[in-house]
């Protein structure tokens, strides 16, 4: 029946996704805004892949085409036939500013998030002799290559090496040093702060900035183009934090950074450029950069010796960086992000509204369901205390499992370099281990389940706590390996934890079958409903504190389940 409806819909097209017809779309869906505001904009191709949906948009100006990822992240594909004079207009873009600094020494360039190739052509115009273009989305790379007749085969030019992986993953695995590490509007979304609050980004974390710094040549620099002034300022603060951790004083660190922003009244809607330079700015570099910025209608929010208003307290030593962050905490979150909490786009204090709503809704749902199971579900025999003892056990396992699984997916994302691959390998490793653990638990005798079930729940808690130390060390050592080896290491590392996680749930079901067979279905429901709560709680803890907090909380829930099993299961079997 469903297949018949699908075929019929393909013929009559009653139910269809037509972006041009949509109204009041979310502000981060840039594709819809382009189609609404430009009558010439037309989608000429759509591709679906495991990573995302891609739309190629053509406009009247045939020198560029737009490629949108999931209707939000936009990349620019430039018409190119090998004649550099036809793309000279790229030099006038504010995003070209990082290439204007010391072009004579900028020979080896690394581009993080190469998109549809515009940044590669900018680097080429700047005189780069070797360009490494890193793009996480394989479908976007393939699409760009398929349009080689239009873009000149930008990803396969003789001086370009194109790598499909996460930019941070590539840097961590590379031994190369670069004259410029460049990223242009990574995770490109809307201009409004917090519109992409839950889009974690390992590109901007404290650890990432350290990695970029270590991969610069003596006169190298990092150049990031950001969506607006607030985002640029947060990245500037993160750069100062990184430089202090590299051994510089705050005053010395201020001589290595700059923040330019396209002129306009609203700092939240103007493209900004952050520069982090290996060498401190000298008078010549300051004047040259000022001239290049003015030629592109761009002003300075911070430039050593020229524009320091707003950061003068840091310059004279009246404020520490922590003081500056705390002084702005009521309005914006400028706290440097880390690999443990990589939510760079969470600019506003507190949790994002959508996450707060999900946490509240899932909490209420779990409370209502567990109340019903323990106090109102139809019971026979008058031994309702058994259901009261068993339901919380399965609820703890449901929430605890997700509090462990969600952070582990994020933790191994850095090692595997692809979010989809991390999802598959981490869940696959845990499920394979869990299946083996479940099989092993079937060999336990029922009288021995209270002791063994509690033991394995306690082992899960201990294993999760140990993972806070062990897994980062494994990831660090495995980064230089090939992709297949990294996937194998991930699965092998997760298998033992998955094994012990696979024992408590089936052991609990066997106890439930003996003590309260009529409630087994309800116990499954308790596990499911708290899994939703656990997922929301894992993200909330990650944003507020870090993924480690989620893992620690998951360990605590498994420890509570172990105590509950040890305290109640012997009596359940005796009754």
mmCIF file of N, CA and C in Angstrom, residues 250-324:
data_model
loop_
_atom_site.group_PDB
_atom_site.id
_atom_site.type_symbol
_atom_site.label_atom_id
_atom_site.label_comp_id
_atom_site.label_asym_id
_atom_site.label_seq_id
_atom_site.Cartn_x
_atom_site.Cartn_y
_atom_site.Cartn_z
ATOM 1 N N UNK A 250 49.194 38.183 28.372
ATOM 2 C CA UNK A 250 48.011 38.695 27.685
ATOM 3 C C UNK A 250 48.384 39.881 26.798
ATOM 4 N N UNK A 251 49.261 40.741 27.279
ATOM 5 C CA UNK A 251 49.667 41.906 26.497
ATOM 6 C C UNK A 251 50.449 41.473 25.245
ATOM 7 N N UNK A 252 51.277 40.452 25.374
ATOM 8 C CA UNK A 252 51.983 39.937 24.202
ATOM 9 C C UNK A 252 51.010 39.289 23.227
ATOM 10 N N UNK A 253 50.034 38.540 23.755
ATOM 11 C CA UNK A 253 49.053 37.873 22.895
ATOM 12 C C UNK A 253 48.269 38.881 22.065
ATOM 13 N N UNK A 254 47.964 40.040 22.659
ATOM 14 C CA UNK A 254 47.201 41.066 21.940
ATOM 15 C C UNK A 254 47.957 41.596 20.728
ATOM 16 N N UNK A 255 49.266 41.414 20.677
ATOM 17 C CA UNK A 255 50.054 41.857 19.533
ATOM 18 C C UNK A 255 50.055 40.847 18.389
ATOM 19 N N UNK A 256 49.394 39.702 18.577
ATOM 20 C CA UNK A 256 49.395 38.646 17.558
ATOM 21 C C UNK A 256 48.035 38.458 16.895
ATOM 22 N N UNK A 257 47.037 39.254 17.268
ATOM 23 C CA UNK A 257 45.678 39.027 16.762
ATOM 24 C C UNK A 257 45.119 40.302 16.143
ATOM 25 N N UNK A 258 44.079 40.125 15.336
ATOM 26 C CA UNK A 258 43.360 41.257 14.748
ATOM 27 C C UNK A 258 41.945 40.816 14.423
ATOM 28 N N UNK A 259 41.022 41.770 14.448
ATOM 29 C CA UNK A 259 39.624 41.507 14.119
ATOM 30 C C UNK A 259 39.105 42.632 13.242
ATOM 31 N N UNK A 260 38.810 42.318 12.002
ATOM 32 C CA UNK A 260 38.233 43.280 11.058
ATOM 33 C C UNK A 260 36.786 42.894 10.793
ATOM 34 N N UNK A 261 35.970 43.896 10.447
ATOM 35 C CA UNK A 261 34.555 43.620 10.204
ATOM 36 C C UNK A 261 34.029 44.535 9.125
ATOM 37 N N UNK A 262 33.240 43.963 8.238
ATOM 38 C CA UNK A 262 32.623 44.766 7.195
ATOM 39 C C UNK A 262 31.782 45.862 7.829
ATOM 40 N N UNK A 263 31.891 47.051 7.324
ATOM 41 C CA UNK A 263 31.230 48.196 7.930
ATOM 42 C C UNK A 263 29.713 48.063 7.847
ATOM 43 N N UNK A 264 29.043 48.496 8.907
ATOM 44 C CA UNK A 264 27.591 48.429 8.999
ATOM 45 C C UNK A 264 27.149 48.765 10.399
ATOM 46 N N UNK A 265 25.857 49.005 10.566
ATOM 47 C CA UNK A 265 25.343 49.427 11.870
ATOM 48 C C UNK A 265 25.177 48.270 12.843
ATOM 49 N N UNK A 266 24.903 47.081 12.346
ATOM 50 C CA UNK A 266 24.602 45.952 13.218
ATOM 51 C C UNK A 266 25.771 44.979 13.241
ATOM 52 N N UNK A 267 26.475 44.835 14.388
ATOM 53 C CA UNK A 267 27.621 43.925 14.447
ATOM 54 C C UNK A 267 27.240 42.464 14.292
ATOM 55 N N UNK A 268 25.941 42.153 14.400
ATOM 56 C CA UNK A 268 25.503 40.772 14.293
ATOM 57 C C UNK A 268 25.275 40.344 12.847
ATOM 58 N N UNK A 269 25.365 41.269 11.894
ATOM 59 C CA UNK A 269 25.054 40.919 10.512
ATOM 60 C C UNK A 269 26.178 41.279 9.548
ATOM 61 N N UNK A 270 27.380 41.483 10.061
ATOM 62 C CA UNK A 270 28.453 41.843 9.149
ATOM 63 C C UNK A 270 29.590 40.835 9.233
ATOM 64 N N UNK A 271 30.057 40.429 8.074
ATOM 65 C CA UNK A 271 31.139 39.458 7.992
ATOM 66 C C UNK A 271 32.395 40.008 8.657
ATOM 67 N N UNK A 272 33.060 39.160 9.420
ATOM 68 C CA UNK A 272 34.263 39.577 10.142
ATOM 69 C C UNK A 272 35.419 38.645 9.810
ATOM 70 N N UNK A 273 36.630 39.147 10.016
ATOM 71 C CA UNK A 273 37.841 38.379 9.728
ATOM 72 C C UNK A 273 38.742 38.410 10.956
ATOM 73 N N UNK A 274 39.125 37.227 11.416
ATOM 74 C CA UNK A 274 40.025 37.088 12.563
ATOM 75 C C UNK A 274 41.382 36.605 12.058
ATOM 76 N N UNK A 275 42.437 37.288 12.458
ATOM 77 C CA UNK A 275 43.796 36.895 12.110
ATOM 78 C C UNK A 275 44.553 36.552 13.395
ATOM 79 N N UNK A 276 45.231 35.408 13.384
ATOM 80 C CA UNK A 276 46.123 35.016 14.475
ATOM 81 C C UNK A 276 47.481 34.784 13.842
ATOM 82 N N UNK A 277 48.428 35.634 14.149
ATOM 83 C CA UNK A 277 49.714 35.626 13.459
ATOM 84 C C UNK A 277 50.819 35.075 14.349
ATOM 85 N N UNK A 278 51.702 34.271 13.749
ATOM 86 C CA UNK A 278 52.849 33.749 14.483
ATOM 87 C C UNK A 278 53.757 34.874 14.975
ATOM 88 N N UNK A 279 53.926 35.878 14.137
ATOM 89 C CA UNK A 279 54.761 37.017 14.486
ATOM 90 C C UNK A 279 53.878 38.168 14.965
ATOM 91 N N UNK A 280 54.332 38.954 15.918
ATOM 92 C CA UNK A 280 53.532 40.116 16.345
ATOM 93 C C UNK A 280 53.422 41.119 15.201
ATOM 94 N N UNK A 281 52.333 41.872 15.227
ATOM 95 C CA UNK A 281 52.112 42.882 14.194
ATOM 96 C C UNK A 281 53.155 43.999 14.337
ATOM 97 N N UNK A 282 53.789 44.354 13.207
ATOM 98 C CA UNK A 282 54.667 45.527 13.220
ATOM 99 C C UNK A 282 53.974 46.664 12.468
ATOM 100 N N UNK A 283 54.583 47.824 12.474
ATOM 101 C CA UNK A 283 53.951 49.016 11.893
ATOM 102 C C UNK A 283 53.659 48.820 10.409
ATOM 103 N N UNK A 284 54.574 48.184 9.692
ATOM 104 C CA UNK A 284 54.359 47.974 8.265
ATOM 105 C C UNK A 284 53.184 47.063 7.985
ATOM 106 N N UNK A 285 53.074 45.970 8.761
ATOM 107 C CA UNK A 285 51.964 45.035 8.568
ATOM 108 C C UNK A 285 50.636 45.690 8.909
ATOM 109 N N UNK A 286 50.619 46.518 9.962
ATOM 110 C CA UNK A 286 49.398 47.216 10.352
ATOM 111 C C UNK A 286 48.922 48.133 9.229
ATOM 112 N N UNK A 287 49.820 48.930 8.666
ATOM 113 C CA UNK A 287 49.440 49.868 7.609
ATOM 114 C C UNK A 287 49.000 49.139 6.346
ATOM 115 N N UNK A 288 49.698 48.072 5.982
ATOM 116 C CA UNK A 288 49.324 47.314 4.789
ATOM 117 C C UNK A 288 47.944 46.674 4.951
ATOM 118 N N UNK A 289 47.681 46.138 6.150
ATOM 119 C CA UNK A 289 46.390 45.502 6.390
ATOM 120 C C UNK A 289 45.268 46.537 6.407
ATOM 121 N N UNK A 290 45.539 47.702 6.984
ATOM 122 C CA UNK A 290 44.545 48.772 6.986
ATOM 123 C C UNK A 290 44.172 49.180 5.564
ATOM 124 N N UNK A 291 45.153 49.316 4.723
ATOM 125 C CA UNK A 291 44.898 49.712 3.332
ATOM 126 C C UNK A 291 44.063 48.648 2.619
ATOM 127 N N UNK A 292 44.411 47.377 2.827
ATOM 128 C CA UNK A 292 43.660 46.295 2.191
ATOM 129 C C UNK A 292 42.221 46.252 2.700
ATOM 130 N N UNK A 293 42.034 46.489 3.996
ATOM 131 C CA UNK A 293 40.692 46.459 4.573
ATOM 132 C C UNK A 293 39.847 47.613 4.064
ATOM 133 N N UNK A 294 40.422 48.824 4.017
ATOM 134 C CA UNK A 294 39.667 49.981 3.548
ATOM 135 C C UNK A 294 39.249 49.822 2.098
ATOM 136 N N UNK A 295 40.083 49.200 1.305
ATOM 137 C CA UNK A 295 39.748 48.978 -0.096
ATOM 138 C C UNK A 295 38.562 48.037 -0.252
ATOM 139 N N UNK A 296 38.239 47.316 0.810
ATOM 140 C CA UNK A 296 37.116 46.373 0.788
ATOM 141 C C UNK A 296 35.998 46.804 1.729
ATOM 142 N N UNK A 297 35.939 48.104 2.017
ATOM 143 C CA UNK A 297 34.890 48.682 2.871
ATOM 144 C C UNK A 297 34.802 47.961 4.211
ATOM 145 N N UNK A 298 35.970 47.681 4.781
ATOM 146 C CA UNK A 298 36.043 46.925 6.026
ATOM 147 C C UNK A 298 36.777 47.748 7.080
ATOM 148 N N UNK A 299 36.211 47.774 8.286
ATOM 149 C CA UNK A 299 36.820 48.505 9.386
ATOM 150 C C UNK A 299 37.448 47.575 10.394
ATOM 151 N N UNK A 300 38.118 48.163 11.381
ATOM 152 C CA UNK A 300 38.818 47.388 12.386
ATOM 153 C C UNK A 300 38.070 47.428 13.723
ATOM 154 N N UNK A 301 37.786 46.238 14.250
ATOM 155 C CA UNK A 301 37.270 46.150 15.615
ATOM 156 C C UNK A 301 38.429 46.018 16.603
ATOM 157 N N UNK A 302 39.524 45.412 16.133
ATOM 158 C CA UNK A 302 40.740 45.386 16.941
ATOM 159 C C UNK A 302 41.932 45.209 16.018
ATOM 160 N N UNK A 303 42.939 46.043 16.210
ATOM 161 C CA UNK A 303 44.208 45.941 15.506
ATOM 162 C C UNK A 303 45.269 46.581 16.391
ATOM 163 N N UNK A 304 46.323 45.874 16.746
ATOM 164 C CA UNK A 304 47.313 46.413 17.686
ATOM 165 C C UNK A 304 47.823 47.787 17.262
ATOM 166 N N UNK A 305 47.908 48.663 18.237
ATOM 167 C CA UNK A 305 48.404 50.054 18.114
ATOM 168 C C UNK A 305 47.473 50.958 17.317
ATOM 169 N N UNK A 306 46.482 50.407 16.629
ATOM 170 C CA UNK A 306 45.596 51.243 15.812
ATOM 171 C C UNK A 306 44.188 51.336 16.404
ATOM 172 N N UNK A 307 43.574 50.204 16.695
ATOM 173 C CA UNK A 307 42.211 50.183 17.229
ATOM 174 C C UNK A 307 42.154 49.172 18.373
ATOM 175 N N UNK A 308 42.077 49.690 19.597
ATOM 176 C CA UNK A 308 42.047 48.823 20.774
ATOM 177 C C UNK A 308 40.892 49.161 21.707
ATOM 178 N N UNK A 309 39.972 50.010 21.237
ATOM 179 C CA UNK A 309 38.812 50.394 22.041
ATOM 180 C C UNK A 309 37.966 49.155 22.321
ATOM 181 N N UNK A 310 37.592 48.985 23.562
ATOM 182 C CA UNK A 310 36.829 47.816 23.996
ATOM 183 C C UNK A 310 37.709 46.766 24.651
ATOM 184 N N UNK A 311 38.977 46.732 24.243
ATOM 185 C CA UNK A 311 39.915 45.782 24.831
ATOM 186 C C UNK A 311 41.057 46.493 25.541
ATOM 187 N N UNK A 312 40.914 47.816 25.737
ATOM 188 C CA UNK A 312 42.012 48.562 26.348
ATOM 189 C C UNK A 312 42.272 48.118 27.791
ATOM 190 N N UNK A 313 41.228 47.638 28.469
ATOM 191 C CA UNK A 313 41.427 47.127 29.823
ATOM 192 C C UNK A 313 42.360 45.935 29.846
ATOM 193 N N UNK A 314 42.280 45.090 28.805
ATOM 194 C CA UNK A 314 43.193 43.958 28.688
ATOM 195 C C UNK A 314 44.602 44.437 28.365
ATOM 196 N N UNK A 315 44.680 45.443 27.511
ATOM 197 C CA UNK A 315 45.979 45.947 27.082
ATOM 198 C C UNK A 315 46.785 46.521 28.243
ATOM 199 N N UNK A 316 46.118 47.294 29.122
ATOM 200 C CA UNK A 316 46.847 47.956 30.212
ATOM 201 C C UNK A 316 46.950 47.077 31.450
ATOM 202 N N UNK A 317 46.347 45.881 31.407
ATOM 203 C CA UNK A 317 46.452 44.976 32.543
ATOM 204 C C UNK A 317 45.420 45.206 33.628
ATOM 205 N N UNK A 318 44.426 46.066 33.352
ATOM 206 C CA UNK A 318 43.383 46.313 34.349
ATOM 207 C C UNK A 318 42.408 45.144 34.445
ATOM 208 N N UNK A 319 42.315 44.348 33.360
ATOM 209 C CA UNK A 319 41.415 43.194 33.328
ATOM 210 C C UNK A 319 42.191 41.965 32.887
ATOM 211 N N UNK A 320 41.828 40.827 33.455
ATOM 212 C CA UNK A 320 42.285 39.553 32.918
ATOM 213 C C UNK A 320 41.284 39.104 31.861
ATOM 214 N N UNK A 321 41.657 38.086 31.110
ATOM 215 C CA UNK A 321 40.733 37.570 30.105
ATOM 216 C C UNK A 321 39.482 37.004 30.757
ATOM 217 N N UNK A 322 39.633 36.354 31.906
ATOM 218 C CA UNK A 322 38.464 35.842 32.631
ATOM 219 C C UNK A 322 37.561 36.982 33.085
ATOM 220 N N UNK A 323 38.159 38.101 33.498
ATOM 221 C CA UNK A 323 37.361 39.263 33.888
ATOM 222 C C UNK A 323 36.546 39.775 32.705
ATOM 223 N N UNK A 324 37.180 39.832 31.550
ATOM 224 C CA UNK A 324 36.492 40.322 30.354
ATOM 225 C C UNK A 324 35.326 39.406 29.994
#
